[in-house]
Every structure is written in structure tokens, then in C-alpha cells.
Short mmCIF file of C-alpha atoms in Angstrom, two decimals:
data_model
loop_
_atom_site.label_atom_id
_atom_site.label_comp_id
_atom_site.label_asym_id
_atom_site.label_seq_id
_atom_site.Cartn_x
_atom_site.Cartn_y
_atom_site.Cartn_z
CA UNK E 248 9.55 -46.71 -46.92
CA UNK E 249 8.29 -48.61 -43.86
CA UNK E 250 4.87 -50.27 -44.16
CA UNK E 251 1.89 -48.10 -43.27
CA UNK E 252 -0.78 -49.80 -41.19
CA UNK E 253 -4.07 -48.03 -40.76
CA UNK E 254 -5.79 -48.94 -37.53
CA UNK E 255 -9.01 -50.89 -38.04
CA UNK E 256 -12.13 -48.84 -38.50
CA UNK E 257 -15.03 -50.11 -36.43
CA UNK E 258 -18.69 -49.16 -36.88
CA UNK E 259 -21.93 -50.51 -35.55
CA UNK E 260 -25.52 -49.93 -34.52
CA UNK E 261 -28.30 -51.90 -32.87
CA UNK E 262 -31.87 -50.70 -32.56
CA UNK E 263 -35.42 -51.89 -32.09
CA UNK E 264 -38.25 -51.30 -34.56
CA UNK E 265 -41.68 -50.46 -33.16
CA UNK E 266 -44.99 -51.67 -34.61
CA UNK E 267 -45.65 -50.02 -37.96
CA UNK E 268 -48.47 -52.04 -39.55
CA UNK E 269 -51.68 -50.58 -40.89
CA UNK E 270 -54.54 -50.33 -38.39
CA UNK E 271 -58.31 -50.27 -38.72
CA UNK E 272 -59.65 -46.73 -39.23
CA UNK E 273 -62.67 -47.48 -37.03
CA UNK E 274 -60.35 -48.38 -34.13
CA UNK E 275 -58.65 -44.98 -34.44
CA UNK E 276 -61.96 -43.12 -34.86
CA UNK E 277 -63.41 -44.79 -31.77
CA UNK E 278 -60.37 -43.87 -29.67
CA UNK E 279 -59.48 -47.51 -28.96
CA UNK E 280 -55.94 -46.86 -30.24
CA UNK E 281 -53.96 -43.89 -31.43
CA UNK E 282 -53.01 -43.27 -35.04
CA UNK E 283 -49.46 -44.50 -34.41
CA UNK E 284 -50.46 -47.41 -32.16
CA UNK E 285 -50.92 -51.05 -33.10
CA UNK E 286 -53.54 -53.69 -32.45
CA UNK E 287 -50.72 -56.20 -31.92
CA UNK E 288 -48.03 -54.66 -29.68
CA UNK E 289 -45.65 -57.57 -30.36
CA UNK E 290 -45.24 -56.48 -33.99
CA UNK E 291 -42.03 -54.67 -34.91
CA UNK E 292 -38.53 -56.10 -34.86
CA UNK E 293 -34.88 -55.25 -34.48
CA UNK E 294 -31.84 -54.71 -36.66
CA UNK E 295 -28.10 -54.46 -36.14
CA UNK E 296 -24.96 -54.02 -38.18
CA UNK E 297 -21.31 -54.16 -37.10
CA UNK E 298 -18.26 -53.86 -39.31
CA UNK E 299 -14.50 -53.69 -39.07
CA UNK E 300 -12.02 -52.87 -41.81
CA UNK E 301 -8.29 -52.25 -42.07
CA UNK E 302 -5.60 -51.41 -44.60
CA UNK E 303 -1.88 -52.11 -44.93
CA UNK E 304 0.40 -50.48 -47.52
CA UNK E 305 4.09 -50.41 -48.37
CA UNK E 306 6.06 -48.50 -51.03
CA UNK E 307 9.66 -49.35 -51.92
CA UNK E 308 11.08 -47.50 -54.88
CA UNK E 309 8.99 -48.29 -57.94
CA UNK E 310 7.05 -51.05 -56.14
CA UNK E 311 3.87 -50.48 -54.13
CA UNK E 312 1.77 -53.08 -52.29
CA UNK E 313 -1.64 -52.52 -50.76
CA UNK E 314 -3.86 -54.90 -48.79
CA UNK E 315 -7.40 -54.18 -47.53
CA UNK E 316 -9.72 -56.43 -45.55
CA UNK E 317 -13.20 -56.10 -44.04
CA UNK E 318 -15.83 -58.07 -42.16
CA UNK E 319 -19.53 -57.23 -41.67
CA UNK E 320 -22.20 -58.79 -39.49
CA UNK E 321 -25.77 -57.64 -39.90
CA UNK E 322 -29.13 -58.90 -38.76
CA UNK E 323 -32.76 -57.97 -39.42
CA UNK E 324 -35.85 -59.54 -37.83
CA UNK E 325 -39.39 -58.31 -38.51
CA UNK E 326 -42.73 -59.34 -37.00
CA UNK E 327 -45.90 -58.35 -38.86
CA UNK E 328 -49.59 -59.10 -38.59
CA UNK E 329 -51.56 -57.61 -41.48
CA UNK E 330 -54.78 -59.63 -41.14
CA UNK E 331 -54.91 -60.20 -37.34
CA UNK E 332 -57.13 -63.32 -36.85
CA UNK E 333 -58.42 -63.78 -40.40
CA UNK E 334 -56.53 -67.04 -41.15
CA UNK E 335 -55.87 -68.40 -37.64
CA UNK E 336 -58.63 -67.57 -35.17
CA UNK E 337 -56.67 -69.06 -32.26
CA UNK E 338 -53.07 -67.89 -32.65
CA UNK E 339 -53.54 -64.96 -35.01
CA UNK E 340 -51.82 -64.27 -38.34
CA UNK E 341 -48.49 -62.88 -37.18
CA UNK E 342 -45.42 -63.94 -39.18
CA UNK E 343 -41.72 -63.24 -38.91
CA UNK E 344 -39.05 -62.59 -41.55
CA UNK E 345 -35.38 -62.80 -40.64
CA UNK E 346 -32.15 -62.09 -42.51
CA UNK E 347 -28.82 -62.72 -40.81
CA UNK E 348 -25.62 -62.50 -42.78
CA UNK E 349 -21.86 -62.36 -42.34
CA UNK E 350 -19.71 -60.86 -45.10
CA UNK E 351 -15.91 -61.03 -45.24
CA UNK E 352 -13.56 -60.03 -48.00
CA UNK E 353 -10.38 -58.38 -49.05
CA UNK E 354 -8.38 -56.82 -51.87
CA UNK E 355 -4.64 -57.04 -52.48
CA UNK E 356 -2.68 -55.38 -55.28
CA UNK E 357 0.93 -54.88 -56.33
CA UNK E 358 2.01 -52.06 -58.66
CA UNK E 359 5.31 -51.69 -60.51
CA UNK E 360 6.30 -48.45 -62.23
CA UNK E 361 8.82 -48.70 -65.05
CA UNK E 362 9.68 -47.49 -68.55
CA UNK E 363 8.59 -48.92 -71.91
CA UNK E 364 11.26 -47.41 -74.12
CA UNK E 365 10.82 -43.64 -73.72
CA UNK E 366 7.34 -43.97 -72.18
CA UNK E 367 6.24 -44.14 -68.54
CA UNK E 368 4.30 -47.31 -67.80
CA UNK E 369 2.65 -48.88 -64.79
CA UNK E 370 1.71 -52.55 -64.33
CA UNK E 371 -0.66 -53.75 -61.64
CA UNK E 372 -1.88 -57.17 -60.59
CA UNK E 373 -4.48 -57.83 -57.94
CA UNK E 374 -6.94 -60.20 -56.36
CA UNK E 375 -10.33 -59.64 -54.73
CA UNK E 376 -12.09 -62.09 -52.42
CA UNK E 377 -15.56 -62.08 -50.89
CA UNK E 378 -17.66 -64.60 -48.98
CA UNK E 379 -21.29 -64.19 -47.86
CA UNK E 380 -22.88 -66.50 -45.28
CA UNK E 381 -26.63 -65.79 -45.26
CA UNK E 382 -29.51 -67.23 -43.24
CA UNK E 383 -32.99 -66.05 -44.09
CA UNK E 384 -36.47 -67.36 -43.63
CA UNK E 385 -40.17 -66.92 -43.06
CA UNK E 386 -41.90 -68.19 -39.90
CA UNK E 387 -45.45 -68.27 -38.59
CA UNK E 388 -45.44 -66.78 -35.10
CA UNK E 389 -47.66 -65.73 -32.21
CA UNK E 390 -46.42 -62.96 -29.93
CA UNK E 391 -42.94 -63.48 -31.42
CA UNK E 392 -42.96 -67.20 -30.59
CA UNK E 393 -42.39 -69.57 -33.52
CA UNK E 394 -45.33 -71.82 -34.45
CA UNK E 395 -44.11 -73.29 -37.75
CA UNK E 396 -41.56 -72.77 -40.51
CA UNK E 397 -42.60 -71.66 -44.00
CA UNK E 398 -39.10 -71.07 -45.40
CA UNK E 399 -35.66 -71.54 -43.86
CA UNK E 400 -32.72 -71.08 -46.23
CA UNK E 401 -28.96 -71.05 -45.69
CA UNK E 402 -27.09 -69.48 -48.61
CA UNK E 403 -23.33 -69.42 -49.19
CA UNK E 404 -21.91 -67.14 -51.87
CA UNK E 405 -18.19 -66.81 -52.66
CA UNK E 406 -16.30 -64.99 -55.38
CA UNK E 407 -12.68 -64.69 -56.47
CA UNK E 408 -11.50 -62.09 -58.94
CA UNK E 409 -7.99 -61.64 -60.36
CA UNK E 410 -6.87 -58.91 -62.71
CA UNK E 411 -3.87 -57.45 -64.51
CA UNK E 412 -3.67 -53.92 -65.88
CA UNK E 413 -1.19 -51.80 -67.79
CA UNK E 414 -1.22 -47.99 -68.02
CA UNK E 415 1.12 -46.31 -70.46
CA UNK E 416 1.46 -42.55 -70.96
CA UNK E 417 2.46 -42.01 -74.59
CA UNK E 418 2.36 -38.21 -74.53
CA UNK E 419 1.29 -35.48 -72.13
CA UNK E 420 -2.22 -35.69 -73.60
CA UNK E 421 -2.64 -39.37 -74.50
CA UNK E 422 -2.49 -42.53 -72.41
CA UNK E 423 -3.87 -46.05 -72.64
CA UNK E 424 -5.21 -48.48 -70.04
CA UNK E 425 -5.41 -52.14 -71.00
CA UNK E 426 -6.25 -55.06 -68.77
CA UNK E 427 -8.14 -58.25 -68.21
CA UNK E 428 -10.11 -59.53 -65.25
CA UNK E 429 -11.39 -62.98 -64.42
CA UNK E 430 -14.10 -63.73 -61.85
CA UNK E 431 -15.40 -67.02 -60.50
CA UNK E 432 -18.59 -67.24 -58.43
CA UNK E 433 -19.75 -70.11 -56.21
CA UNK E 434 -23.29 -70.55 -54.88
CA UNK E 435 -24.59 -73.14 -52.41
CA UNK E 436 -28.12 -73.13 -50.96
CA UNK E 437 -29.58 -75.42 -48.28
CA UNK E 438 -33.33 -75.00 -47.78
CA UNK E 439 -36.11 -76.76 -45.90
CA UNK E 440 -37.68 -77.07 -49.37
CA UNK E 441 -35.68 -79.48 -51.54
CA UNK E 442 -36.65 -77.61 -54.72
CA UNK E 443 -34.79 -74.54 -53.46
CA UNK E 444 -31.56 -76.36 -52.57
CA UNK E 445 -28.55 -76.81 -54.81
CA UNK E 446 -25.08 -75.67 -55.81
CA UNK E 447 -23.70 -73.91 -58.86
CA UNK E 448 -20.66 -72.00 -60.02
CA UNK E 449 -19.91 -69.76 -62.99
CA UNK E 450 -17.14 -67.56 -64.28
CA UNK E 451 -16.55 -64.60 -66.54
CA UNK E 452 -13.53 -63.07 -68.29
CA UNK E 453 -13.67 -59.30 -68.91
CA UNK E 454 -11.09 -57.59 -71.16
CA UNK E 455 -10.86 -53.82 -70.91
CA UNK E 456 -9.29 -51.11 -73.08
CA UNK E 457 -9.37 -47.36 -72.34
CA UNK E 458 -8.04 -44.68 -74.68
CA UNK E 459 -7.67 -41.31 -72.94
CA UNK E 460 -6.97 -38.09 -74.78
CA UNK E 461 -6.62 -34.73 -73.08
CA UNK E 462 -5.57 -32.15 -75.71
CA UNK E 463 -5.03 -28.88 -73.88
CA UNK E 464 -7.19 -30.21 -71.05
CA UNK E 465 -10.31 -29.63 -73.16
CA UNK E 466 -11.82 -33.05 -73.71
CA UNK E 467 -11.63 -36.64 -72.59
CA UNK E 468 -12.59 -39.59 -74.77
CA UNK E 469 -13.00 -43.02 -73.25
CA UNK E 470 -13.81 -46.32 -74.88
CA UNK E 471 -14.34 -49.48 -72.87
CA UNK E 472 -14.93 -52.96 -74.27
CA UNK E 473 -16.47 -55.58 -72.05
CA UNK E 474 -16.96 -58.98 -73.71
CA UNK E 475 -19.38 -60.82 -71.43
CA UNK E 476 -20.81 -63.94 -73.00
CA UNK E 477 -21.09 -62.20 -76.37
CA UNK E 478 -22.48 -58.98 -74.88
CA UNK E 479 -20.67 -55.88 -76.10
CA UNK E 480 -20.64 -53.08 -73.55
CA UNK E 481 -19.43 -49.72 -74.80
CA UNK E 482 -19.28 -46.40 -73.02
CA UNK E 483 -18.27 -43.09 -74.50
CA UNK E 484 -17.87 -39.90 -72.51
CA UNK E 485 -16.99 -36.40 -73.62
CA UNK E 486 -16.04 -33.80 -71.03
CA UNK E 487 -15.51 -30.14 -71.88
CA UNK E 488 -13.84 -27.91 -69.28
CA UNK E 489 -13.71 -24.15 -69.72
CA UNK E 490 -13.33 -21.18 -67.39
CA UNK E 491 -16.53 -20.59 -65.39
CA UNK E 492 -18.42 -23.68 -66.60
CA UNK E 493 -18.28 -27.44 -66.78
CA UNK E 494 -20.37 -29.47 -69.20
CA UNK E 495 -20.41 -33.28 -68.99
CA UNK E 496 -22.18 -35.66 -71.32
CA UNK E 497 -22.17 -39.38 -70.51
CA UNK E 498 -23.94 -42.08 -72.51
CA UNK E 499 -23.96 -45.76 -71.57
CA UNK E 500 -25.67 -48.44 -73.62
CA UNK E 501 -25.99 -52.13 -72.79
CA UNK E 502 -27.24 -54.29 -75.65
CA UNK E 503 -30.15 -51.89 -76.37
CA UNK E 504 -31.38 -52.63 -72.85
CA UNK E 505 -30.24 -49.57 -70.92
CA UNK E 506 -29.17 -46.06 -71.78
CA UNK E 507 -28.13 -43.21 -69.49
CA UNK E 508 -27.45 -39.56 -70.23
CA UNK E 509 -25.99 -37.19 -67.65
CA UNK E 510 -25.52 -33.42 -67.83
CA UNK E 511 -23.66 -31.32 -65.28
CA UNK E 512 -23.54 -27.54 -65.47
CA UNK E 513 -21.61 -25.10 -63.29
CA UNK E 514 -22.42 -21.54 -64.41
CA UNK E 515 -20.97 -20.09 -61.19
CA UNK E 516 -18.42 -21.25 -58.66
CA UNK E 517 -21.22 -21.40 -56.09
CA UNK E 518 -23.94 -23.01 -58.23
CA UNK E 519 -23.95 -26.55 -59.60
CA UNK E 520 -26.83 -28.26 -61.44
CA UNK E 521 -26.91 -31.84 -62.67
CA UNK E 522 -29.47 -33.81 -64.65
CA UNK E 523 -29.45 -37.49 -65.58
CA UNK E 524 -31.91 -39.55 -67.58
CA UNK E 525 -31.95 -43.35 -67.80
CA UNK E 526 -34.01 -45.72 -69.93
CA UNK E 527 -34.34 -49.41 -69.09
CA UNK E 528 -35.87 -51.80 -71.58
CA UNK E 529 -37.21 -55.34 -71.25
CA UNK E 530 -34.74 -58.18 -70.83
CA UNK E 531 -37.17 -60.48 -72.67
CA UNK E 532 -39.34 -58.69 -75.21
CA UNK E 533 -41.57 -61.74 -75.66
CA UNK E 534 -42.37 -61.99 -71.96
CA UNK E 535 -45.76 -60.64 -70.80
CA UNK E 536 -44.05 -59.28 -67.70
CA UNK E 537 -41.43 -57.31 -69.64
CA UNK E 538 -41.45 -53.53 -69.29
CA UNK E 539 -39.55 -50.35 -69.97
CA UNK E 540 -39.15 -47.35 -67.70
CA UNK E 541 -37.58 -43.90 -67.73
CA UNK E 542 -35.95 -42.46 -64.63
CA UNK E 543 -34.74 -38.93 -64.05
CA UNK E 544 -32.55 -37.27 -61.44
CA UNK E 545 -32.19 -33.51 -61.06
CA UNK E 546 -30.05 -31.93 -58.35
CA UNK E 547 -29.13 -28.30 -57.66
CA UNK E 548 -26.74 -26.98 -55.00
CA UNK E 549 -25.92 -23.37 -54.14
CA UNK E 550 -23.20 -22.18 -51.74
CA UNK E 551 -24.66 -19.29 -49.78
CA UNK E 552 -21.31 -18.74 -48.08
CA UNK E 553 -18.34 -20.89 -47.11
CA UNK E 554 -19.77 -23.59 -44.86
CA UNK E 555 -23.42 -23.05 -45.84
CA UNK E 556 -25.19 -24.70 -48.76
CA UNK E 557 -28.80 -25.04 -49.90
CA UNK E 558 -29.79 -27.91 -52.15
CA UNK E 559 -32.73 -29.50 -53.86
CA UNK E 560 -33.31 -32.66 -55.83
CA UNK E 561 -35.91 -34.64 -57.70
CA UNK E 562 -35.41 -38.29 -58.59
CA UNK E 563 -37.32 -41.21 -60.00
CA UNK E 564 -36.72 -44.92 -59.63
CA UNK E 565 -38.38 -48.29 -59.89
CA UNK E 566 -38.26 -51.84 -58.66
CA UNK E 567 -38.56 -54.06 -61.71
CA UNK E 568 -41.61 -56.15 -62.40
CA UNK E 569 -41.53 -59.87 -62.98
CA UNK E 570 -43.28 -63.15 -62.47
CA UNK E 571 -44.02 -64.92 -59.18
CA UNK E 572 -44.28 -68.69 -59.44
CA UNK E 573 -45.83 -71.04 -56.89
CA UNK E 574 -47.86 -74.23 -56.72
CA UNK E 575 -51.23 -74.98 -55.18
CA UNK E 576 -53.40 -78.09 -55.12
CA UNK E 577 -54.34 -77.58 -58.79
CA UNK E 578 -50.82 -77.11 -60.15
CA UNK E 579 -48.24 -74.48 -61.03
CA UNK E 580 -49.25 -70.80 -61.08
CA UNK E 581 -47.52 -67.83 -62.75
CA UNK E 582 -48.54 -64.42 -61.44
CA UNK E 583 -47.22 -61.28 -63.16
CA UNK E 584 -46.50 -58.20 -61.05
CA UNK E 585 -45.85 -54.69 -62.34
CA UNK E 586 -42.87 -52.41 -61.59
CA UNK E 587 -43.03 -50.28 -58.45
CA UNK E 588 -42.44 -46.64 -59.43
CA UNK E 589 -40.94 -44.16 -56.97
CA UNK E 590 -40.67 -40.34 -57.04
CA UNK E 591 -38.67 -38.45 -54.45
CA UNK E 592 -38.54 -34.68 -53.75
CA UNK E 593 -36.01 -33.18 -51.35
CA UNK E 594 -34.79 -29.71 -50.32
CA UNK E 595 -32.49 -28.73 -47.54
CA UNK E 596 -29.94 -26.49 -45.86
CA UNK E 597 -26.55 -27.71 -44.65
CA UNK E 598 -24.45 -25.31 -42.57
CA UNK E 599 -21.42 -25.18 -40.28
CA UNK E 600 -21.50 -23.05 -37.13
CA UNK E 601 -19.27 -22.11 -34.18
CA UNK E 602 -16.00 -22.14 -36.09
CA UNK E 603 -17.02 -25.37 -37.91
CA UNK E 604 -17.50 -27.33 -34.69
CA UNK E 605 -21.26 -27.67 -35.22
CA UNK E 606 -22.88 -28.91 -38.43
CA UNK E 607 -26.63 -28.92 -39.01
CA UNK E 608 -28.57 -30.44 -41.89
CA UNK E 609 -32.24 -29.55 -42.32
CA UNK E 610 -34.14 -31.53 -44.95
CA UNK E 611 -37.73 -31.44 -46.20
CA UNK E 612 -38.73 -34.49 -48.22
CA UNK E 613 -41.63 -36.19 -49.95
CA UNK E 614 -41.72 -39.68 -51.49
CA UNK E 615 -44.47 -41.09 -53.70
CA UNK E 616 -44.93 -44.78 -54.54
CA UNK E 617 -47.05 -46.19 -57.35
CA UNK E 618 -47.86 -49.91 -57.37
CA UNK E 619 -46.12 -50.83 -54.11
CA UNK E 620 -44.71 -54.36 -54.21
CA UNK E 621 -45.28 -56.55 -51.18
CA UNK E 622 -45.25 -60.18 -50.10
CA UNK E 623 -48.85 -61.30 -49.67
CA UNK E 624 -50.89 -64.45 -49.43
CA UNK E 625 -52.87 -65.98 -52.31
CA UNK E 626 -55.87 -68.31 -52.40
CA UNK E 627 -55.48 -71.97 -53.36
CA UNK E 628 -57.61 -72.46 -56.49
CA UNK E 629 -58.62 -75.97 -55.45
CA UNK E 630 -59.36 -75.66 -51.74
CA UNK E 631 -60.29 -71.98 -51.53
CA UNK E 632 -57.93 -71.64 -48.55
CA UNK E 633 -54.95 -69.34 -48.36
CA UNK E 634 -51.70 -70.89 -49.61
CA UNK E 635 -48.68 -71.11 -47.32
CA UNK E 636 -46.40 -69.26 -49.74
CA UNK E 637 -46.07 -65.47 -49.64
CA UNK E 638 -46.07 -64.15 -53.23
CA UNK E 639 -44.62 -60.87 -54.48
CA UNK E 640 -47.45 -58.75 -55.91
CA UNK E 641 -48.66 -55.14 -56.26
CA UNK E 642 -50.83 -53.24 -53.80
CA UNK E 643 -52.04 -49.63 -53.61
CA UNK E 644 -50.07 -46.37 -53.95
CA UNK E 645 -48.40 -44.63 -51.03
CA UNK E 646 -46.89 -41.35 -49.89
CA UNK E 647 -44.46 -40.27 -47.17
CA UNK E 648 -43.38 -36.74 -46.28
CA UNK E 649 -41.65 -35.08 -43.41
CA UNK E 650 -38.84 -32.93 -42.05
CA UNK E 651 -35.47 -34.13 -40.74
CA UNK E 652 -33.00 -32.20 -38.61
CA UNK E 653 -29.56 -33.63 -38.01
CA UNK E 654 -26.84 -32.02 -35.89
CA UNK E 655 -23.23 -33.09 -35.44
CA UNK E 656 -21.03 -31.48 -32.80
CA UNK E 657 -17.24 -31.80 -32.55
CA UNK E 658 -16.73 -31.69 -28.82
CA UNK E 659 -12.91 -31.44 -28.88
#
């Protein structure tokens, strides 16, 4: 067959971010500013993201080749002033954070179908490439003009992965997948702080074996071995499929550090419910900053009619805790910070109208944060002045709620 080339897919956006810092309650109560206004109108920022991707494929007899490539350019710049003129009575306390990165990569594979005696078999080899070029930093600013540099880092990350895989179908209900993958990672960082500069590389070899059984289409048993520096990763899944219902049970365990259970139930063709539960344990049980957390996700969807669905969900998540390290005039400091816990509630209606040329999505949501993590200043123990480093730490709780309405219209 002739090669198939899919025209590149291009996407992008560019938008400004208005001031969104906290404001003094007395300024709002006095009418000096509105609730959504800011005492520093130059706060805010802008963000953009542009991407292009393409795919080429060719099939000739029992041979198939596929090549994919992509490139992404994204940028984020934020200006914030949380303390106004507390630290700098002349220029103010505004600071800027920027993150500009370019990502490029690709994936190529070649598949050969053949016979292993009386059995159908398929062999595949492939390679994956990715390179990240990242510039990020922290600046002291006044009305978006740079006064000094706190951090300015240039990070290069590259990875190469090669793999080989064999799939053999031994019977109508039993097949095996066996393969091996090797990955090499390269890291290079150039910073205005010598302690943060350096280069390093590392690699990993990952063997994989899957045994798949499908007797009468009733169940599926999978076993995967992943030997990563002595770490045994095993996953076992059992799927039962019967008329009118689907029950799925999925357990993953990583070295007693993480476990996940998922349950999916479909009592009716129009009603689907799913529930997952995950447990994450400490990576270092002797560390004072270690922690464990349980997260849950519950989702329910119901098809009112073809083209109209109502849904609801509840989910939990967390950003892990850890230790922030910095130095002041006295010496090194270790500051523990706790996990940030998140709960999210959502309900909505998605529907197609006008012969499926108009789609609307109405969503009501509420998000709750406990122990919000933020980058904040700390006081030098020797001088009593604020240190130049911004340290990750916990602040108060927070809540966000609202209603979203999205409409998509197919004009032609």
C-alpha cells in the first residue's frame, strides 16, 4: 500500500492573565477598590502554548512502519505582589516567575507479522526520542521591570528509549506478550547559582511479560514484571463481562508504597458508575516529612437520551509533602511542609442539539484545598531580615466554586 501521510495538526493559544492576588479587606470595605480589583494593576501575566504534530505510516504485506513527531512551545510569566511595600518601601515587593520551554520528540516503530510454527506471531521494534529545553527563573520586579535576579536556570533534558516486543497467539483464548525496553536519560542544568548547576545521566532496562487468558470471553488475567533497580512491580487485573453488567477489579502495588483498587459497574446500558481508591505510603519511613494518604474517585454517568448525558463525580488528590532546604547567615535550614489535600465535586449536563451541530456542556463545581502549598519568604535567623530564597511551605485552606457553560457549534 502507498504511504499514508497525515497532515500536521496545529494547535495554539495565547492569553493574558489579570491581577488575581489577595487584597486588603479594609480597602474593599472602604470602596477604594472592588472585590476583584488589585492594589497593583501591573500584577498578572500571560501564557501561550503552540504545538504541531504529524504522522506517517506505510503497510506492505506483513510489514508495517509508523513514524510520529511533535513539537511544543509554551510560555508562562507571572507577576505577583503579596506584601506590597513590606520589604522594599521604594520599589515595592513585586516579583516575577517565568517558565519557557520547547519540547520536541518522536516515535518510530516497525512491525512484522509471521508464523511461529502453527501460531500467529507479531514482532515489533521501536524507538522513542524526546528533548526538553527549559528556561525558568525568579526575578524581583517593579511594574513588570526587572530589578534583580534571584534564580535563572536553563535546563536541558533528553531521553532515548528503544524496545522490542513479541506477541504470540497460542490459542483463541490465550496469548503472550514479551518484550524489553531500555531508556537513557540525560540532564544538564546551567544556573546563576553554581550549586544548582551540573550534568548527569542514567539508564534503566525494563523487561515485560504479559500472559492473557480469555476463556469464553469471561475473564482476563494479566501479569507484568518490571525489574527496576531491584524493584519488583506486579499488576494483576481480573475482568468479568456478562450480559447487562461489567465488573472490573484492578489492583496495583509498588513495593508496598502504592496500591490502587478500581471498580466499574454498568447495571444498565445507560448508567455507568466507577469507583477507585488509592493509597500512597512514605518513600522513606524514617523521614519526619514522610506521609501516607488515601485518595478516592467516584464518577457516575447516565444517558438521558442519545446525545444527552448527566454526570457527577467526586475526587480527592494531594500534592506530596517534603522538605525545603535553604541557607541563611547562620547555616543550613531544613523546613518540613505537609501534603496539600484537594477535594473536588462536579455535576453537569452534556447535550447535543440541532441535529448534533450544537453541543453544550453545563458544569457546577466546587474545589476544597487543605494546607495550600505556596512559595513564600522566610526570615534569616541571624539578621532578622527576609531571605532572598522563596521556600515551599503551607498556608491556609481555600475553596473555589462556580458554574461553567461551554458551547461548541459546527457551522458547516
